[in-house]
Amino acid sequence: MLLEIKNIKKSFYQKTGVFGENKSCVKAVDNVDLVINQGENIGLVGESGCGKTTLARIILRLLKSDSGSINFDGVDISQGSFGKLKHARRNMQMVFQDPYSSLDPRFNIENVMEEGFTLGKKEWNTKSKRREKIFETFSAVNLSTDILDRYPHEFSGGERQRIAIARSLVLNPKLLILDEAVSSLDVIIQKQIVELLADLRKKYDLTYLFISHNLKVVQRICQKIAVMYKGKIVELASTDDIFSYPLHPYTKELLAAAVEYRSVKDNAKIEFTDDMRLIDMGKGHFLLK
Amino acid sequence: MEPKIIKIQNLTVSVKQGEQSKNIVDKVRLSIAENSIVGLVGGSGSGKTTIGLSIIRLLASALKIDGGEILFEGYNLLTYSESKMREIRGKKIGMVFQEPLYAFNPVFRIGEQIDEVLRFHTRLDVNKRKAKVLELIDIVGLYNPNKIYQNYPHHLSGGMRQRAMIAQAIATEPKLLIADEPTSNLDVTIQAKIIELFRELNKKLNLSILLITHDLGVVSHLCDSIAVMTNGKIVETGKTEEVMKSPKDKYTETLLNCY
Amino acid sequence: MKKEIKSKSQFALAISEFKRSRRGIVCLTILGILYFGAIFADFIAPYTYDSEERDYSYASLSKVHFVDENGSLSWPFVRELSFKFDEYHKRIYVEKKDTKCYLRLFNKGDEYKFLGLLKTDRHLFGVDSPGRLYIMGADVRGRDIFSRLIYGARISLSIGLIGVSISFTLGLLIGGIAGYYGGKIDNIIMRLCEMFMMVPGFYLMLALRSAVPDSFNSFQVYLAIVVILSFIGWASLARIIRGMSITLREREYVLAAKVAGVSDLKIIIRHILPHTVSYSIVAIMLSIPGYILGEAALSLIGLGIQDPIASWGNMLSDAMAIAHIQLHPWILMPGFMIFLTVICFNVVGDTLRDCLDPLLRGEVDGT
């Protein structure tokens, strides 16, 4: 077991009205449990605003959850200050959606890559060691090695995303969180990156938490899919099961949209009650009931 | 042969880079039959957006149309004066862009901005215009038109904004709608709904649509015919089913493999 | 072709744009000359700032002769002056016919330490003693206004630079921190800023000045003034930097740096503040005049730099009586210098803004 999160809750408060007199509360992540095993890629799928990015940021401790526990690689990382969790955090990296904004335009590629070593400065203490590692990673993501003194704006979207992936790999992390990492790319590039990710996984023994709104993208690299809706995981099953026997109405809607480009007419509004839990429907197919 | 609403012949657009110039659209031929949906598919940088912008003559100043003609209702749009073009734009040809956030002015209400198009292009009075705007908001599938009318752009989600933009584009009942990556920034569920909306508009309003996208999936489910573009050239055209079933060009095959 | 476009960084583009503006170049050159003069003041000035000659009180500009009494061309010289009083007890200077004090390059004069290192008595130019060379006239104690202007430039011009560097370091850091962390920290810092901005600047300056002990020597007073001026200046900058860093902190590369484990302070310094640079440079240029004027105002009313040390402000205090201006208009020179410097800084700032404008827009919209 690489990562286990339990009962994670996170609400955001919003002040509205001229003087902020009305407070409203949005439950971004509502009582979520999730287990990720070593080597088992999980796709986290849901529409924008369903809380999937918030969940990813909570796992990385970029946000603090309101309650619940996160156990990563045997360490409870939901407690303690952000700075103290250095060891856990170097094994957990993230690739962001937009390759045009995830690289600082004023940094050349060498600076970008150097920044990836921040948490491993002790081990990678000389420049030549780091250089070697950078070159190794570059060849793994099919980038040429003579780009170190160039700037992000000189690269295409696909190349930038490769650079971002390379940056997240230099410390040999165990878990890589990909937040819509291919959504803003062209289909051809999308496919290349997805294939690259599949290769890297074998090479570096990585586990992915792949966040996307598109089931079809996730299908290619994930063994399991968790469907998220309005802050809750509504269905969790192996990829094949999700595609062949979707149980939850929302999963069906997602599937229709991704595969057949067809929208399901809103027949019934999906409502939650407090006592709903993920229940095993057999063969590890969980459904929120 | 069915009548064409628009016929592009040998369109060449170049960009000037210092002394040299490079053709980003190279002798392109493309025609859209009346009341049909045509998908223009290609990777980023293939020149597909440039074609869309050439039709409504809104190219960036660095780009120059070097030759060819764009026949719309039998007249060459490239010979029109700027003021005549302004009438065509919005009235006879509507356009929808990828990022609906920038398409609306954040300080005006959605309703007012749709209304503005009607005020500019039609002679309807205030009340009729308002009724028309509400009807349009309803057509594009937004609930509670009265409320949407009063909303500001930031009140709406991405999908809703895209719908509002479509409402604005079809306000004057144009013959042709150019949609440039209208769903690329949207969730798949919303994308599916927008696709259905396009299909409906095509049927109900006899609207021809030029759909510019990199996603063959969208095209295959919506369009009657396809034009595949790469490096400024159209490499394959044909009926959707035929192209999908037996692609003749190598690039089309690559695209199909990715989808 | 493409390579050439690439290799030009945004700033290189801005600089080549700047070179095309004639106004900007002219003003930048003037500023360059002024600062050059200030640095080498003791060499360029014919006299030191406190070299006085009471017999030449308010002497007007020296008359340089090129023709001697025989009517033949000669090396330029000045004559000694003697004076008598007219009916209003105003001194009337008359040249002594038989004296000749030749103008010399690299002549010997008052002793000084060149750049604080080399002891020497050579000046760029001067006249043989006992003659006095006043190219901009003399003040009440017969000190050369030109020399004092150059010495004064040291204080008046450096106060702007030092003040700006202090207040900008403060403003950038505090604004960056407020914007980056947000929440309570932001709230407290911003209220503090507003308090500073609420108090009328000039009166705050006076109040702070009155807190400085009388026993300070002129160097300490100078430091005190710099600190006082920069204490007032940081707040408005901090507010703007805060606004920019609120947008910048949402950028994904900031998150990426956080994930990589970069410390907060480093993120602010490396990822947030550099993106405010094009705004800051313009703001710096446009705020330097404020410091120069602030020092001048304090010295003018006698609270700043004290005689005999020269600063443009305290030299101008001579010109506070209209009678003096009428009789000895050259004592207005320091005012003209302040005017010139302020104009130049404003023009350079404006030109820079025009050149950096595409960048300015890019910084905030993220293109």
PDB file of N, CA and C in Angstrom, chain C residues 249-286:
ATOM      1  N   ARG C 249       0.801  34.184  -7.588  1.00  0.00           N
ATOM      2  CA  ARG C 249       0.949  32.991  -6.748  1.00  0.00           C
ATOM      3  C   ARG C 249       0.035  31.861  -7.217  1.00  0.00           C
ATOM      4  N   GLU C 250      -0.962  32.182  -8.047  1.00  0.00           N
ATOM      5  CA  GLU C 250      -1.857  31.139  -8.554  1.00  0.00           C
ATOM      6  C   GLU C 250      -1.271  30.426  -9.768  1.00  0.00           C
ATOM      7  N   ARG C 251      -0.170  30.948 -10.287  1.00  0.00           N
ATOM      8  CA  ARG C 251       0.448  30.318 -11.448  1.00  0.00           C
ATOM      9  C   ARG C 251       0.910  28.917 -11.108  1.00  0.00           C
ATOM     10  N   GLU C 252       0.848  28.064 -12.113  1.00  0.00           N
ATOM     11  CA  GLU C 252       1.195  26.675 -11.840  1.00  0.00           C
ATOM     12  C   GLU C 252       2.676  26.492 -11.549  1.00  0.00           C
ATOM     13  N   TYR C 253       3.527  27.377 -12.095  1.00  0.00           N
ATOM     14  CA  TYR C 253       4.948  27.167 -11.795  1.00  0.00           C
ATOM     15  C   TYR C 253       5.261  27.476 -10.332  1.00  0.00           C
ATOM     16  N   VAL C 254       4.428  28.302  -9.715  1.00  0.00           N
ATOM     17  CA  VAL C 254       4.607  28.526  -8.281  1.00  0.00           C
ATOM     18  C   VAL C 254       4.220  27.270  -7.513  1.00  0.00           C
ATOM     19  N   LEU C 255       3.097  26.669  -7.911  1.00  0.00           N
ATOM     20  CA  LEU C 255       2.690  25.409  -7.292  1.00  0.00           C
ATOM     21  C   LEU C 255       3.749  24.336  -7.526  1.00  0.00           C
ATOM     22  N   ALA C 256       4.264  24.307  -8.771  1.00  0.00           N
ATOM     23  CA  ALA C 256       5.265  23.303  -9.096  1.00  0.00           C
ATOM     24  C   ALA C 256       6.486  23.465  -8.195  1.00  0.00           C
ATOM     25  N   ALA C 257       6.884  24.713  -7.957  1.00  0.00           N
ATOM     26  CA  ALA C 257       8.030  24.952  -7.081  1.00  0.00           C
ATOM     27  C   ALA C 257       7.715  24.505  -5.663  1.00  0.00           C
ATOM     28  N   LYS C 258       6.465  24.734  -5.239  1.00  0.00           N
ATOM     29  CA  LYS C 258       6.062  24.301  -3.905  1.00  0.00           C
ATOM     30  C   LYS C 258       6.149  22.794  -3.787  1.00  0.00           C
ATOM     31  N   VAL C 259       5.649  22.122  -4.826  1.00  0.00           N
ATOM     32  CA  VAL C 259       5.684  20.662  -4.810  1.00  0.00           C
ATOM     33  C   VAL C 259       7.131  20.182  -4.761  1.00  0.00           C
ATOM     34  N   ALA C 260       8.004  20.896  -5.489  1.00  0.00           N
ATOM     35  CA  ALA C 260       9.407  20.498  -5.502  1.00  0.00           C
ATOM     36  C   ALA C 260      10.066  20.767  -4.161  1.00  0.00           C
ATOM     37  N   GLY C 261       9.387  21.482  -3.270  1.00  0.00           N
ATOM     38  CA  GLY C 261       9.909  21.697  -1.924  1.00  0.00           C
ATOM     39  C   GLY C 261      10.711  22.964  -1.759  1.00  0.00           C
ATOM     40  N   VAL C 262      10.568  23.910  -2.688  1.00  0.00           N
ATOM     41  CA  VAL C 262      11.287  25.167  -2.566  1.00  0.00           C
ATOM     42  C   VAL C 262      10.659  25.981  -1.433  1.00  0.00           C
ATOM     43  N   SER C 263      11.513  26.639  -0.640  1.00  0.00           N
ATOM     44  CA  SER C 263      10.974  27.376   0.504  1.00  0.00           C
ATOM     45  C   SER C 263      10.207  28.609   0.054  1.00  0.00           C
ATOM     46  N   ASP C 264       9.318  29.057   0.924  1.00  0.00           N
ATOM     47  CA  ASP C 264       8.429  30.161   0.565  1.00  0.00           C
ATOM     48  C   ASP C 264       9.192  31.421   0.174  1.00  0.00           C
ATOM     49  N   LEU C 265      10.198  31.760   0.990  1.00  0.00           N
ATOM     50  CA  LEU C 265      10.934  32.991   0.714  1.00  0.00           C
ATOM     51  C   LEU C 265      11.620  32.907  -0.654  1.00  0.00           C
ATOM     52  N   LYS C 266      12.147  31.724  -0.939  1.00  0.00           N
ATOM     53  CA  LYS C 266      12.821  31.529  -2.217  1.00  0.00           C
ATOM     54  C   LYS C 266      11.824  31.627  -3.369  1.00  0.00           C
ATOM     55  N   ILE C 267      10.627  31.094  -3.163  1.00  0.00           N
ATOM     56  CA  ILE C 267       9.607  31.190  -4.205  1.00  0.00           C
ATOM     57  C   ILE C 267       9.281  32.655  -4.460  1.00  0.00           C
ATOM     58  N   ILE C 268       9.120  33.412  -3.374  1.00  0.00           N
ATOM     59  CA  ILE C 268       8.793  34.838  -3.541  1.00  0.00           C
ATOM     60  C   ILE C 268       9.900  35.539  -4.307  1.00  0.00           C
ATOM     61  N   ILE C 269      11.143  35.271  -3.924  1.00  0.00           N
ATOM     62  CA  ILE C 269      12.253  35.990  -4.538  1.00  0.00           C
ATOM     63  C   ILE C 269      12.507  35.515  -5.972  1.00  0.00           C
ATOM     64  N   ARG C 270      12.387  34.206  -6.196  1.00  0.00           N
ATOM     65  CA  ARG C 270      12.749  33.694  -7.515  1.00  0.00           C
ATOM     66  C   ARG C 270      11.593  33.634  -8.511  1.00  0.00           C
ATOM     67  N   HIS C 271      10.395  33.348  -8.017  1.00  0.00           N
ATOM     68  CA  HIS C 271       9.299  33.134  -8.968  1.00  0.00           C
ATOM     69  C   HIS C 271       8.289  34.279  -9.007  1.00  0.00           C
ATOM     70  N   ILE C 272       8.206  35.058  -7.935  1.00  0.00           N
ATOM     71  CA  ILE C 272       7.164  36.078  -7.925  1.00  0.00           C
ATOM     72  C   ILE C 272       7.732  37.464  -8.210  1.00  0.00           C
ATOM     73  N   LEU C 273       8.733  37.879  -7.441  1.00  0.00           N
ATOM     74  CA  LEU C 273       9.229  39.243  -7.628  1.00  0.00           C
ATOM     75  C   LEU C 273       9.830  39.511  -9.012  1.00  0.00           C
ATOM     76  N   PRO C 274      10.575  38.574  -9.612  1.00  0.00           N
ATOM     77  CA  PRO C 274      11.117  38.875 -10.941  1.00  0.00           C
ATOM     78  C   PRO C 274      10.045  39.240 -11.959  1.00  0.00           C
ATOM     79  N   HIS C 275       8.842  38.755 -11.752  1.00  0.00           N
ATOM     80  CA  HIS C 275       7.789  39.056 -12.707  1.00  0.00           C
ATOM     81  C   HIS C 275       7.195  40.447 -12.499  1.00  0.00           C
ATOM     82  N   THR C 276       7.601  41.100 -11.419  1.00  0.00           N
ATOM     83  CA  THR C 276       7.111  42.460 -11.215  1.00  0.00           C
ATOM     84  C   THR C 276       8.187  43.457 -11.631  1.00  0.00           C
ATOM     85  N   VAL C 277       9.310  42.951 -12.147  1.00  0.00           N
ATOM     86  CA  VAL C 277      10.463  43.805 -12.402  1.00  0.00           C
ATOM     87  C   VAL C 277      10.167  44.945 -13.364  1.00  0.00           C
ATOM     88  N   SER C 278       9.472  44.636 -14.455  1.00  0.00           N
ATOM     89  CA  SER C 278       9.288  45.707 -15.435  1.00  0.00           C
ATOM     90  C   SER C 278       8.437  46.820 -14.840  1.00  0.00           C
ATOM     91  N   TYR C 279       7.489  46.444 -13.991  1.00  0.00           N
ATOM     92  CA  TYR C 279       6.739  47.499 -13.315  1.00  0.00           C
ATOM     93  C   TYR C 279       7.652  48.253 -12.361  1.00  0.00           C
ATOM     94  N   SER C 280       8.452  47.501 -11.605  1.00  0.00           N
ATOM     95  CA  SER C 280       9.269  48.128 -10.565  1.00  0.00           C
ATOM     96  C   SER C 280      10.272  49.123 -11.130  1.00  0.00           C
ATOM     97  N   ILE C 281      10.887  48.756 -12.258  1.00  0.00           N
ATOM     98  CA  ILE C 281      11.898  49.653 -12.824  1.00  0.00           C
ATOM     99  C   ILE C 281      11.284  51.013 -13.132  1.00  0.00           C
ATOM    100  N   VAL C 282      10.116  50.978 -13.730  1.00  0.00           N
ATOM    101  CA  VAL C 282       9.442  52.233 -14.051  1.00  0.00           C
ATOM    102  C   VAL C 282       9.103  52.978 -12.766  1.00  0.00           C
ATOM    103  N   ALA C 283       8.569  52.241 -11.788  1.00  0.00           N
ATOM    104  CA  ALA C 283       8.187  52.878 -10.537  1.00  0.00           C
ATOM    105  C   ALA C 283       9.396  53.492  -9.852  1.00  0.00           C
ATOM    106  N   ILE C 284      10.541  52.824  -9.924  1.00  0.00           N
ATOM    107  CA  ILE C 284      11.762  53.354  -9.311  1.00  0.00           C
ATOM    108  C   ILE C 284      12.132  54.675  -9.963  1.00  0.00           C
ATOM    109  N   MET C 285      12.164  54.675 -11.295  1.00  0.00           N
ATOM    110  CA  MET C 285      12.534  55.880 -12.028  1.00  0.00           C
ATOM    111  C   MET C 285      11.614  57.041 -11.669  1.00  0.00           C
ATOM    112  N   LEU C 286      10.327  56.725 -11.541  1.00  0.00           N
ATOM    113  CA  LEU C 286       9.379  57.805 -11.310  1.00  0.00           C
ATOM    114  C   LEU C 286       9.350  58.227  -9.843  1.00  0.00           C
TER     115      LEU C 286
END
